[in-house]
Amino acid sequence: MDVKQMIMPLLSHGIKELMLKVKDDDFAGFQEIRLRVNRPLVVNSMGQFYCLDPHGYLTLNEKAGFVVTAEAMQESIELMSDYSMYAYEEELRSGYITVRGGHRIGMAGKTILEDGHVKSIRHISCVNIRIAHEIPGCADLVMPFIKQDDHIHHTLIVSPPGKGKTTLLRDVIRQLSNKDQINVAVVDERSEIAACFKGVPQLDIGLKTDVLDGCPKAEGMMMLLRAMGPQVIAVDEIGSPEDIKAIEHIVVGGVKLICTVHGDSYEDLLEKPRMKELIEKDIFKRLIFLGSDETTGKIVSVKSGKGRELYMKEGKTYVY
Amino acid sequence: MFIKTLSMILIFASSSMLGLYLSRLDEYRLKELLMVKKMAMMLASEIEYSSSLVNAFTHISERLEGAISLLIMDVAVELSKRKGNTFMSIWKKNCEHYSRNTYLTPVDWQYIQDFGKNLGYLDKHMQHKNISMFIHYLDDSIQKINSQKDSNKRMYRSLGVLIGILIIIILI
């Protein structure tokens, strides 16, 4: 099933008719579809925001854009939640739901608070459908650094938000699982890596990969270590004291780790006390840095745990 | 004489049968209300475990019978087609269709329709509140029928027989 076929059932009748007029080539470039009540529908195509005119053509003229009505929004939300918003109660507290195909739908409206925490969102008036894209092969460049002969290094992927670390992590997992026949266990706290829908991974994360979906990272890592006998454990966005404790426990257990963290340089990591502790203990033997400029997924540097440069690509960029 | 006697017997039998049928209407309605209550209670359990309405209705319809089972099965089928209609419009359309084939009263159906207005919306707490309000109405109706059904039963049976006798007397 292609992306368009997966997105269509999430949209109201009117919006669906509009999307059907969009050329397949244009649709293939969509990264986001943004719906806002009484405002034009906006799509993010290759990093550029466009409206769609009533004939399905991309336009920069907002006045010519197709306007989303409150009814269309209501219908779309019912379809996105499978007519069962209550079933997404937990996810909605984080502001998004994940649907079949691994696409993430961010929602905003009137929040309902309980004891100072977000309990739910009602009167949803803004929706952002973030279309999941897999980039098979995007980890080709870094795999020789992660796996040398039969040895896998504890690896930390470092990048600013939105620069492709999860996509890179997913491909590393897939390659370890499929090419190297390694049992990988993934703690996917925010359903970003495997994009599970009802527990089933929607993205290709390899044949020998087990996923614990929606589980807090520290608890999940310990559960997988005890229950699934993994050779590698992969998690996204580590940083809490509990995560660090679990990581130290796993390393002692002989299981390899592939993790990601927010950051933009080796020096930046050293400024974060918990990351500094891990680096000083020389737990991670490979640090992979993604660039912070406009290009998503540019691998700029691979360092050893002690900060020695192993790879640096200048001039040419490695883009996915 | 034979034809006259036969006619009188037929009138008496028809009137008595009509009385018997009317005396059982409460029982039929009670049976259907209990089925609706069962559906609501099962739905509460399904919602607790985060089943979608399509899955919940499909599971529940397999364990129920009669018009209520058919109603929720049809709703589940229509929801799964994802044609872009709202849940409320699908629920209402099917309620109107099945209301013609049951012993439930128009007021009962109005409550069933209203029950659908908040289904699926917001969080589990809201769903459980909606279901418990609906069950409260059903319990009231069930209690009312239970308290009246024996006297109504006797009344309709007696009326059926008496009206039959009255017609015969008038004809004689």
PDB file of N, CA, C and O in Angstrom, chain A residues 90-134:
ATOM      1  N   GLU A  90      -3.928   8.059  26.030  1.00  0.00           N
ATOM      2  CA  GLU A  90      -2.547   8.173  26.544  1.00  0.00           C
ATOM      3  C   GLU A  90      -1.669   8.949  25.572  1.00  0.00           C
ATOM      4  O   GLU A  90      -0.916   9.835  25.966  1.00  0.00           O
ATOM      5  N   GLU A  91      -1.781   8.568  24.288  1.00  0.00           N
ATOM      6  CA  GLU A  91      -0.952   9.225  23.273  1.00  0.00           C
ATOM      7  C   GLU A  91      -1.300  10.702  23.154  1.00  0.00           C
ATOM      8  O   GLU A  91      -0.418  11.546  22.990  1.00  0.00           O
ATOM      9  N   LEU A  92      -2.592  10.984  23.235  1.00  0.00           N
ATOM     10  CA  LEU A  92      -3.043  12.360  23.029  1.00  0.00           C
ATOM     11  C   LEU A  92      -2.490  13.304  24.084  1.00  0.00           C
ATOM     12  O   LEU A  92      -2.342  14.501  23.848  1.00  0.00           O
ATOM     13  N   ARG A  93      -2.169  12.754  25.246  1.00  0.00           N
ATOM     14  CA  ARG A  93      -1.560  13.585  26.298  1.00  0.00           C
ATOM     15  C   ARG A  93      -0.228  14.153  25.821  1.00  0.00           C
ATOM     16  O   ARG A  93       0.227  15.181  26.284  1.00  0.00           O
ATOM     17  N   SER A  94       0.430  13.414  24.912  1.00  0.00           N
ATOM     18  CA  SER A  94       1.699  13.912  24.358  1.00  0.00           C
ATOM     19  C   SER A  94       1.454  14.790  23.145  1.00  0.00           C
ATOM     20  O   SER A  94       2.397  15.290  22.540  1.00  0.00           O
ATOM     21  N   GLY A  95       0.183  14.910  22.740  1.00  0.00           N
ATOM     22  CA  GLY A  95      -0.146  15.812  21.638  1.00  0.00           C
ATOM     23  C   GLY A  95      -0.187  15.168  20.272  1.00  0.00           C
ATOM     24  O   GLY A  95      -0.330  15.871  19.274  1.00  0.00           O
ATOM     25  N   TYR A  96      -0.058  13.848  20.212  1.00  0.00           N
ATOM     26  CA  TYR A  96      -0.099  13.222  18.895  1.00  0.00           C
ATOM     27  C   TYR A  96      -0.648  11.806  19.003  1.00  0.00           C
ATOM     28  O   TYR A  96      -0.672  11.219  20.080  1.00  0.00           O
ATOM     29  N   ILE A  97      -1.073  11.290  17.858  1.00  0.00           N
ATOM     30  CA  ILE A  97      -1.426   9.872  17.794  1.00  0.00           C
ATOM     31  C   ILE A  97      -0.663   9.262  16.616  1.00  0.00           C
ATOM     32  O   ILE A  97      -0.277   9.976  15.692  1.00  0.00           O
ATOM     33  N   THR A  98      -0.416   7.966  16.691  1.00  0.00           N
ATOM     34  CA  THR A  98       0.254   7.289  15.574  1.00  0.00           C
ATOM     35  C   THR A  98      -0.775   6.401  14.886  1.00  0.00           C
ATOM     36  O   THR A  98      -1.504   5.671  15.548  1.00  0.00           O
ATOM     37  N   VAL A  99      -0.837   6.487  13.576  1.00  0.00           N
ATOM     38  CA  VAL A  99      -1.845   5.706  12.856  1.00  0.00           C
ATOM     39  C   VAL A  99      -1.168   4.649  11.990  1.00  0.00           C
ATOM     40  O   VAL A  99       0.069   4.612  11.887  1.00  0.00           O
ATOM     41  N   ARG A 100      -2.012   3.779  11.388  1.00  0.00           N
ATOM     42  CA  ARG A 100      -1.488   2.722  10.534  1.00  0.00           C
ATOM     43  C   ARG A 100      -0.510   3.301   9.506  1.00  0.00           C
ATOM     44  O   ARG A 100      -0.789   4.328   8.892  1.00  0.00           O
ATOM     45  N   GLY A 101       0.601   2.658   9.357  1.00  0.00           N
ATOM     46  CA  GLY A 101       1.615   3.146   8.419  1.00  0.00           C
ATOM     47  C   GLY A 101       2.707   3.924   9.141  1.00  0.00           C
ATOM     48  O   GLY A 101       3.689   4.324   8.537  1.00  0.00           O
ATOM     49  N   GLY A 102       2.485   4.128  10.455  1.00  0.00           N
ATOM     50  CA  GLY A 102       3.505   4.824  11.239  1.00  0.00           C
ATOM     51  C   GLY A 102       3.446   6.335  11.122  1.00  0.00           C
ATOM     52  O   GLY A 102       4.345   7.022  11.597  1.00  0.00           O
ATOM     53  N   HIS A 103       2.418   6.849  10.474  1.00  0.00           N
ATOM     54  CA  HIS A 103       2.321   8.300  10.326  1.00  0.00           C
ATOM     55  C   HIS A 103       1.881   8.906  11.657  1.00  0.00           C
ATOM     56  O   HIS A 103       0.995   8.368  12.310  1.00  0.00           O
ATOM     57  N   ARG A 104       2.497   9.995  11.996  1.00  0.00           N
ATOM     58  CA  ARG A 104       2.199  10.629  13.286  1.00  0.00           C
ATOM     59  C   ARG A 104       1.319  11.855  13.046  1.00  0.00           C
ATOM     60  O   ARG A 104       1.599  12.660  12.168  1.00  0.00           O
ATOM     61  N   ILE A 105       0.256  11.936  13.839  1.00  0.00           N
ATOM     62  CA  ILE A 105      -0.659  13.061  13.667  1.00  0.00           C
ATOM     63  C   ILE A 105      -0.628  13.920  14.929  1.00  0.00           C
ATOM     64  O   ILE A 105      -1.097  13.500  15.983  1.00  0.00           O
ATOM     65  N   GLY A 106      -0.051  15.091  14.799  1.00  0.00           N
ATOM     66  CA  GLY A 106      -0.004  16.033  15.915  1.00  0.00           C
ATOM     67  C   GLY A 106      -1.328  16.784  15.979  1.00  0.00           C
ATOM     68  O   GLY A 106      -1.919  17.084  14.939  1.00  0.00           O
ATOM     69  N   MET A 107      -1.816  17.036  17.186  1.00  0.00           N
ATOM     70  CA  MET A 107      -3.102  17.725  17.328  1.00  0.00           C
ATOM     71  C   MET A 107      -2.985  18.862  18.337  1.00  0.00           C
ATOM     72  O   MET A 107      -2.293  18.725  19.344  1.00  0.00           O
ATOM     73  N   ALA A 108      -3.682  19.947  18.063  1.00  0.00           N
ATOM     74  CA  ALA A 108      -3.709  21.062  19.008  1.00  0.00           C
ATOM     75  C   ALA A 108      -5.128  21.621  19.078  1.00  0.00           C
ATOM     76  O   ALA A 108      -5.864  21.585  18.097  1.00  0.00           O
ATOM     77  N   GLY A 109      -5.479  22.094  20.228  1.00  0.00           N
ATOM     78  CA  GLY A 109      -6.827  22.640  20.442  1.00  0.00           C
ATOM     79  C   GLY A 109      -6.904  23.128  21.865  1.00  0.00           C
ATOM     80  O   GLY A 109      -5.938  23.683  22.386  1.00  0.00           O
ATOM     81  N   LYS A 110      -8.020  22.877  22.522  1.00  0.00           N
ATOM     82  CA  LYS A 110      -8.179  23.310  23.919  1.00  0.00           C
ATOM     83  C   LYS A 110      -7.740  22.151  24.828  1.00  0.00           C
ATOM     84  O   LYS A 110      -8.286  21.051  24.758  1.00  0.00           O
ATOM     85  N   THR A 111      -6.732  22.413  25.649  1.00  0.00           N
ATOM     86  CA  THR A 111      -6.264  21.332  26.518  1.00  0.00           C
ATOM     87  C   THR A 111      -7.113  21.261  27.788  1.00  0.00           C
ATOM     88  O   THR A 111      -7.588  22.270  28.297  1.00  0.00           O
ATOM     89  N   ILE A 112      -7.281  20.040  28.277  1.00  0.00           N
ATOM     90  CA  ILE A 112      -7.980  19.832  29.546  1.00  0.00           C
ATOM     91  C   ILE A 112      -6.915  19.431  30.556  1.00  0.00           C
ATOM     92  O   ILE A 112      -6.170  18.470  30.327  1.00  0.00           O
ATOM     93  N   LEU A 113      -6.842  20.190  31.630  1.00  0.00           N
ATOM     94  CA  LEU A 113      -5.801  19.927  32.628  1.00  0.00           C
ATOM     95  C   LEU A 113      -6.362  19.202  33.841  1.00  0.00           C
ATOM     96  O   LEU A 113      -7.522  19.379  34.203  1.00  0.00           O
ATOM     97  N   GLU A 114      -5.516  18.386  34.437  1.00  0.00           N
ATOM     98  CA  GLU A 114      -5.879  17.728  35.695  1.00  0.00           C
ATOM     99  C   GLU A 114      -4.620  17.736  36.570  1.00  0.00           C
ATOM    100  O   GLU A 114      -3.578  17.212  36.146  1.00  0.00           O
ATOM    101  N   ASP A 115      -4.722  18.312  37.727  1.00  0.00           N
ATOM    102  CA  ASP A 115      -3.570  18.471  38.626  1.00  0.00           C
ATOM    103  C   ASP A 115      -2.388  19.126  37.915  1.00  0.00           C
ATOM    104  O   ASP A 115      -1.231  18.714  38.105  1.00  0.00           O
ATOM    105  N   GLY A 116      -2.675  20.069  37.062  1.00  0.00           N
ATOM    106  CA  GLY A 116      -1.611  20.794  36.376  1.00  0.00           C
ATOM    107  C   GLY A 116      -1.005  20.074  35.185  1.00  0.00           C
ATOM    108  O   GLY A 116      -0.100  20.597  34.542  1.00  0.00           O
ATOM    109  N   HIS A 117      -1.497  18.856  34.882  1.00  0.00           N
ATOM    110  CA  HIS A 117      -0.975  18.114  33.734  1.00  0.00           C
ATOM    111  C   HIS A 117      -2.054  17.997  32.656  1.00  0.00           C
ATOM    112  O   HIS A 117      -3.235  17.982  32.972  1.00  0.00           O
ATOM    113  N   VAL A 118      -1.584  17.882  31.421  1.00  0.00           N
ATOM    114  CA  VAL A 118      -2.542  17.752  30.320  1.00  0.00           C
ATOM    115  C   VAL A 118      -3.232  16.394  30.417  1.00  0.00           C
ATOM    116  O   VAL A 118      -2.585  15.350  30.459  1.00  0.00           O
ATOM    117  N   LYS A 119      -4.563  16.440  30.479  1.00  0.00           N
ATOM    118  CA  LYS A 119      -5.331  15.189  30.565  1.00  0.00           C
ATOM    119  C   LYS A 119      -5.804  14.786  29.165  1.00  0.00           C
ATOM    120  O   LYS A 119      -5.796  13.625  28.800  1.00  0.00           O
ATOM    121  N   SER A 120      -6.214  15.774  28.409  1.00  0.00           N
ATOM    122  CA  SER A 120      -6.704  15.488  27.063  1.00  0.00           C
ATOM    123  C   SER A 120      -6.744  16.780  26.254  1.00  0.00           C
ATOM    124  O   SER A 120      -6.437  17.855  26.771  1.00  0.00           O
ATOM    125  N   ILE A 121      -7.118  16.650  25.000  1.00  0.00           N
ATOM    126  CA  ILE A 121      -7.299  17.829  24.149  1.00  0.00           C
ATOM    127  C   ILE A 121      -8.698  17.759  23.551  1.00  0.00           C
ATOM    128  O   ILE A 121      -9.082  16.707  23.021  1.00  0.00           O
ATOM    129  N   ARG A 122      -9.457  18.823  23.667  1.00  0.00           N
ATOM    130  CA  ARG A 122     -10.766  18.849  23.016  1.00  0.00           C
ATOM    131  C   ARG A 122     -10.829  20.054  22.089  1.00  0.00           C
ATOM    132  O   ARG A 122      -9.913  20.872  22.062  1.00  0.00           O
ATOM    133  N   HIS A 123     -11.895  20.147  21.329  1.00  0.00           N
ATOM    134  CA  HIS A 123     -12.048  21.200  20.319  1.00  0.00           C
ATOM    135  C   HIS A 123     -10.771  21.286  19.476  1.00  0.00           C
ATOM    136  O   HIS A 123     -10.149  22.357  19.368  1.00  0.00           O
ATOM    137  N   ILE A 124     -10.388  20.158  18.922  1.00  0.00           N
ATOM    138  CA  ILE A 124      -9.143  20.135  18.132  1.00  0.00           C
ATOM    139  C   ILE A 124      -9.327  20.967  16.862  1.00  0.00           C
ATOM    140  O   ILE A 124     -10.257  20.732  16.092  1.00  0.00           O
ATOM    141  N   SER A 125      -8.465  21.960  16.683  1.00  0.00           N
ATOM    142  CA  SER A 125      -8.638  22.852  15.536  1.00  0.00           C
ATOM    143  C   SER A 125      -7.409  22.869  14.620  1.00  0.00           C
ATOM    144  O   SER A 125      -7.438  23.466  13.561  1.00  0.00           O
ATOM    145  N   CYS A 126      -6.335  22.233  15.058  1.00  0.00           N
ATOM    146  CA  CYS A 126      -5.120  22.185  14.227  1.00  0.00           C
ATOM    147  C   CYS A 126      -4.584  20.750  14.217  1.00  0.00           C
ATOM    148  O   CYS A 126      -4.465  20.132  15.286  1.00  0.00           O
ATOM    149  N   VAL A 127      -4.308  20.269  13.040  1.00  0.00           N
ATOM    150  CA  VAL A 127      -3.815  18.899  12.893  1.00  0.00           C
ATOM    151  C   VAL A 127      -2.629  18.906  11.944  1.00  0.00           C
ATOM    152  O   VAL A 127      -2.659  19.597  10.931  1.00  0.00           O
ATOM    153  N   ASN A 128      -1.596  18.180  12.317  1.00  0.00           N
ATOM    154  CA  ASN A 128      -0.436  18.071  11.429  1.00  0.00           C
ATOM    155  C   ASN A 128      -0.166  16.590  11.164  1.00  0.00           C
ATOM    156  O   ASN A 128       0.222  15.857  12.067  1.00  0.00           O
ATOM    157  N   ILE A 129      -0.438  16.173   9.938  1.00  0.00           N
ATOM    158  CA  ILE A 129      -0.179  14.771   9.576  1.00  0.00           C
ATOM    159  C   ILE A 129       1.272  14.690   9.105  1.00  0.00           C
ATOM    160  O   ILE A 129       1.620  15.244   8.049  1.00  0.00           O
ATOM    161  N   ARG A 130       2.103  14.062   9.910  1.00  0.00           N
ATOM    162  CA  ARG A 130       3.528  13.938   9.534  1.00  0.00           C
ATOM    163  C   ARG A 130       3.722  12.584   8.886  1.00  0.00           C
ATOM    164  O   ARG A 130       3.589  11.545   9.534  1.00  0.00           O
ATOM    165  N   ILE A 131       3.990  12.617   7.601  1.00  0.00           N
ATOM    166  CA  ILE A 131       4.071  11.382   6.832  1.00  0.00           C
ATOM    167  C   ILE A 131       5.408  10.685   7.092  1.00  0.00           C
ATOM    168  O   ILE A 131       6.470  11.293   6.942  1.00  0.00           O
ATOM    169  N   ALA A 132       5.295   9.423   7.524  1.00  0.00           N
ATOM    170  CA  ALA A 132       6.514   8.673   7.869  1.00  0.00           C
ATOM    171  C   ALA A 132       7.273   8.299   6.598  1.00  0.00           C
ATOM    172  O   ALA A 132       6.690   7.808   5.635  1.00  0.00           O
ATOM    173  N   HIS A 133       8.543   8.584   6.619  1.00  0.00           N
ATOM    174  CA  HIS A 133       9.380   8.206   5.475  1.00  0.00           C
ATOM    175  C   HIS A 133      10.522   7.333   5.972  1.00  0.00           C
ATOM    176  O   HIS A 133      11.179   7.671   6.951  1.00  0.00           O
ATOM    177  N   GLU A 134      10.737   6.248   5.305  1.00  0.00           N
ATOM    178  CA  GLU A 134      11.903   5.417   5.634  1.00  0.00           C
ATOM    179  C   GLU A 134      12.969   5.700   4.585  1.00  0.00           C
ATOM    180  O   GLU A 134      12.651   5.938   3.423  1.00  0.00           O
TER     181      GLU A 134
END
